[in-house]
Short mmCIF file of C-alpha atoms in Angstrom, two decimals:
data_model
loop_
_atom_site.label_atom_id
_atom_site.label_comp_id
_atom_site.label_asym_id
_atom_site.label_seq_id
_atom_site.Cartn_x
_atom_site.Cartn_y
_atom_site.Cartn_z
CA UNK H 183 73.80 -89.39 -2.56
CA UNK H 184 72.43 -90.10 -6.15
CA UNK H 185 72.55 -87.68 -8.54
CA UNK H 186 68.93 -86.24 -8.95
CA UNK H 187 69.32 -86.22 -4.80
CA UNK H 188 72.52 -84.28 -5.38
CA UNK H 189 70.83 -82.24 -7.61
CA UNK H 190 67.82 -81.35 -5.97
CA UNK H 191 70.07 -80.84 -2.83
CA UNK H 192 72.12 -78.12 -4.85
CA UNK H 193 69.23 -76.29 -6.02
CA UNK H 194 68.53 -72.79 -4.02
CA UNK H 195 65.09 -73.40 -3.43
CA UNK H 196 65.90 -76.71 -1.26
CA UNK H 197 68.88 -75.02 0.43
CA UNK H 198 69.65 -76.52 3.76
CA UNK H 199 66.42 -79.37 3.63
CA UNK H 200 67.32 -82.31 5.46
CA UNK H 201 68.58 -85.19 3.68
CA UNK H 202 65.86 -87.17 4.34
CA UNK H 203 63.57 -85.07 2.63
CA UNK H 204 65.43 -84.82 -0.17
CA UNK H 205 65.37 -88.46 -0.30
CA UNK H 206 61.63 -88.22 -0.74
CA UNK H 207 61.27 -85.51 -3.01
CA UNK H 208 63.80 -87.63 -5.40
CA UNK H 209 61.30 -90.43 -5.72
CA UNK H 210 58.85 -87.95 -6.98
CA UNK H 211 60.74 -86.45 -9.12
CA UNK H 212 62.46 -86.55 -12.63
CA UNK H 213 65.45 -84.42 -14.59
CA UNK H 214 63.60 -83.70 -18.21
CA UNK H 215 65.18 -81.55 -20.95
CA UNK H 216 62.66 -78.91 -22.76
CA UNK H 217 63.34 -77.25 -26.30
CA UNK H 218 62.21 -73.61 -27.31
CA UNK H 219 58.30 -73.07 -27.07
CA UNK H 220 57.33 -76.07 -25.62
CA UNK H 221 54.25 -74.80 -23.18
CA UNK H 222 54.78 -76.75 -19.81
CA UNK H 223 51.05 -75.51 -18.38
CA UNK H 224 48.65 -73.10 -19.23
CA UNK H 225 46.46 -70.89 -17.00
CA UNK H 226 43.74 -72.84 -15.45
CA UNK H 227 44.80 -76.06 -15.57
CA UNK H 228 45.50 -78.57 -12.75
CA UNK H 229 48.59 -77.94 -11.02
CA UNK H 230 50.23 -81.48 -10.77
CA UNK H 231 53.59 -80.68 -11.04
CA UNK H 232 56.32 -78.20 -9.38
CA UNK H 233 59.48 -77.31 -11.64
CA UNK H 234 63.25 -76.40 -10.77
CA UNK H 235 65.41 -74.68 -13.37
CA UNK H 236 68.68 -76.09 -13.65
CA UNK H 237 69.43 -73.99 -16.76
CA UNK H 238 67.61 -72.06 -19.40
CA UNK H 239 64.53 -69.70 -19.38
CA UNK H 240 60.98 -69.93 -18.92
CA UNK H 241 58.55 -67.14 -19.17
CA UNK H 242 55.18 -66.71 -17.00
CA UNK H 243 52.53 -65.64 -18.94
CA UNK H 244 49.16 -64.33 -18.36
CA UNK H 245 46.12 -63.27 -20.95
CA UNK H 246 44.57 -60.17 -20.48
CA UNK H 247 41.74 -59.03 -22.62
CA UNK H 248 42.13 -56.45 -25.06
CA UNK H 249 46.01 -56.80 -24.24
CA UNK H 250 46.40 -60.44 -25.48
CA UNK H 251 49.64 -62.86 -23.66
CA UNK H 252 51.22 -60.59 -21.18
CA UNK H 253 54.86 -62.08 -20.08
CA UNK H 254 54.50 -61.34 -16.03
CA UNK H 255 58.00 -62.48 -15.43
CA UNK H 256 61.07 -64.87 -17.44
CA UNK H 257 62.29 -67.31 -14.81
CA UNK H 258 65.88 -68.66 -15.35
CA UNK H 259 68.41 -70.66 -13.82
CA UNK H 260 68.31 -71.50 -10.27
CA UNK H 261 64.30 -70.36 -9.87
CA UNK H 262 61.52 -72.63 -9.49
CA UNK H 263 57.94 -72.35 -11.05
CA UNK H 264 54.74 -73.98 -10.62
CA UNK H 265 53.55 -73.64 -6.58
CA UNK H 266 50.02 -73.41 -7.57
CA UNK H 267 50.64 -77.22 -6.92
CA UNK H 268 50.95 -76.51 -2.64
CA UNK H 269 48.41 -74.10 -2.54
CA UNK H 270 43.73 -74.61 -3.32
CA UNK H 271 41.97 -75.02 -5.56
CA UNK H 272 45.50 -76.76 -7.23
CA UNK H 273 44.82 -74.53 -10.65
CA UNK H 274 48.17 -72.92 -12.51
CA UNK H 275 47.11 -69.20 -12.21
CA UNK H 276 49.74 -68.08 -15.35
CA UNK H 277 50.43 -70.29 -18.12
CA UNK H 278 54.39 -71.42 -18.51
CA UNK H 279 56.03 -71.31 -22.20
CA UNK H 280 60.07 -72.18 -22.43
CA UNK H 281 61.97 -69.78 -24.26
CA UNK H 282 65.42 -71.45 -24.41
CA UNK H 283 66.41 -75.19 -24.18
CA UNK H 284 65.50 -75.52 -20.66
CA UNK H 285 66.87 -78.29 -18.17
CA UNK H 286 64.45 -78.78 -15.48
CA UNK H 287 63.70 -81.32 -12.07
CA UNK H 288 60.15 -81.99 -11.88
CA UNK H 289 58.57 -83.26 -9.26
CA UNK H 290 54.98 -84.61 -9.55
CA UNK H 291 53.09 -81.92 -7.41
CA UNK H 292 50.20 -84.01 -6.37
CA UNK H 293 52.82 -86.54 -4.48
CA UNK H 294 54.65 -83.88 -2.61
CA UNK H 295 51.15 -82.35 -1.44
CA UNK H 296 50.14 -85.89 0.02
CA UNK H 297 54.18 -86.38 1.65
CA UNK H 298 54.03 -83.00 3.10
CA UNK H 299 50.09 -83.84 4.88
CA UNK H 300 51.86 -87.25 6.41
CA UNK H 301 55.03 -84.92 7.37
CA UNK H 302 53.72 -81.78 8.65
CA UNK H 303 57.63 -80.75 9.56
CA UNK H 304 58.24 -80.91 5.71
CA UNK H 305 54.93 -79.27 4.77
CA UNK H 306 56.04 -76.34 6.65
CA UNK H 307 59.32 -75.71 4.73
CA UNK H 308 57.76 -76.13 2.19
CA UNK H 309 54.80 -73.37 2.44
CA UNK H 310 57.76 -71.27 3.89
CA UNK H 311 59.81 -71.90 0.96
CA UNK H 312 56.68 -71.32 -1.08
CA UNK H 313 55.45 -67.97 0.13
CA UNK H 314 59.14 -66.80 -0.11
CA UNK H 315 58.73 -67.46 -3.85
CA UNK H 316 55.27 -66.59 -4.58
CA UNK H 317 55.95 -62.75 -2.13
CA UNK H 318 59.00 -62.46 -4.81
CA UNK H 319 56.78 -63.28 -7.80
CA UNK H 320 54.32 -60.65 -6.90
CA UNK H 321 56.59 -58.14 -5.96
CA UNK H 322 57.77 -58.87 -9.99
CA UNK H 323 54.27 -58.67 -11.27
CA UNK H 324 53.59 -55.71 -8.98
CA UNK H 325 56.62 -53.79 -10.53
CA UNK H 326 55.59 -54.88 -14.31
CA UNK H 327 52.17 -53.94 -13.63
CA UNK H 328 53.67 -50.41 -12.40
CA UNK H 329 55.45 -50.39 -15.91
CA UNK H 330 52.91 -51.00 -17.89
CA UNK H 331 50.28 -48.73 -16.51
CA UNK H 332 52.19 -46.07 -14.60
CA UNK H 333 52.02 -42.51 -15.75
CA UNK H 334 54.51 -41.93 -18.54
CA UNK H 335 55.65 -38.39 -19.14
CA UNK H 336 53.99 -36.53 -22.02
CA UNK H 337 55.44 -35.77 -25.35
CA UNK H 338 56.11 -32.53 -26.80
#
């Protein structure tokens, strides 16, 4: 196996996928180093491209008015960002900033989408892989949202 297969192969989210798909995701995709504050996508933008952390951190943000850039969740090593790439109308739905020198596969989004409508076997992992991920993320935004606007006890 080459070694973006072998990487790809050892990364959580593609636990257990057959070797053949992994094969195929490889041609799509590419290892590609990021420094501190580069912005990989910003809310509302066309989703082209799916991302797996090898190592560093990327946060999720979102912008609410009257509260400005809200971080909904930091995404490290290990995690994978960027699904909005699987799943209509194909629009990020948080923008993506790095925070630390970030290592990253990416695979080109649009290409997967069109491999996984010829393979419907491997378009099923991946929407279960998927809404694995995105239930976790919202569970996260769910428990930040409970933070920032759950009662807070009153001074004295």
């Amino acid at each position: 196996m080459k070694n973006l297969e072998l990487a790809i192969a050892k990364h959580p989210f593609f636990d257990d996928l057959p070797e053949e798909d992994i094969r195929s995701i490889a041609g799509e995709a590419n290892v590609v180093n990021f420094k501190d504050g580069d912005v990989l996508f910003k809310e509302g933008e066309d989703a082209d491209k799916f991302y797996l952390i090898i190592k560093g951190k990327v946060a999720l943000e979102t912008y609410t008015p009257g509260r400005g850039v809200i971080n909904i969740q930091t995404v490290e090593d290990g995690e994978m960002l960027g699904w909005s790439w699987l799943v209509a109308p194909y629009k990020y739905r948080f923008a993506a900033k790095v925070i630390t020198k970030t290592e990253m596969i990416v695979i080109n989004g649009t290409q997967l989408r069109a491999e996984c409508e010829k393979k419907p076997v491997l378009g099923y992992e991946m929407m279960k892989r998927m809404v694995r991920a995105i239930a976790f993320r919202l569970e996260q935004t769910r428990l930040m949202l409970m933070d920032v606007y759950g009662k807070r006890p009153k001074k004295n």
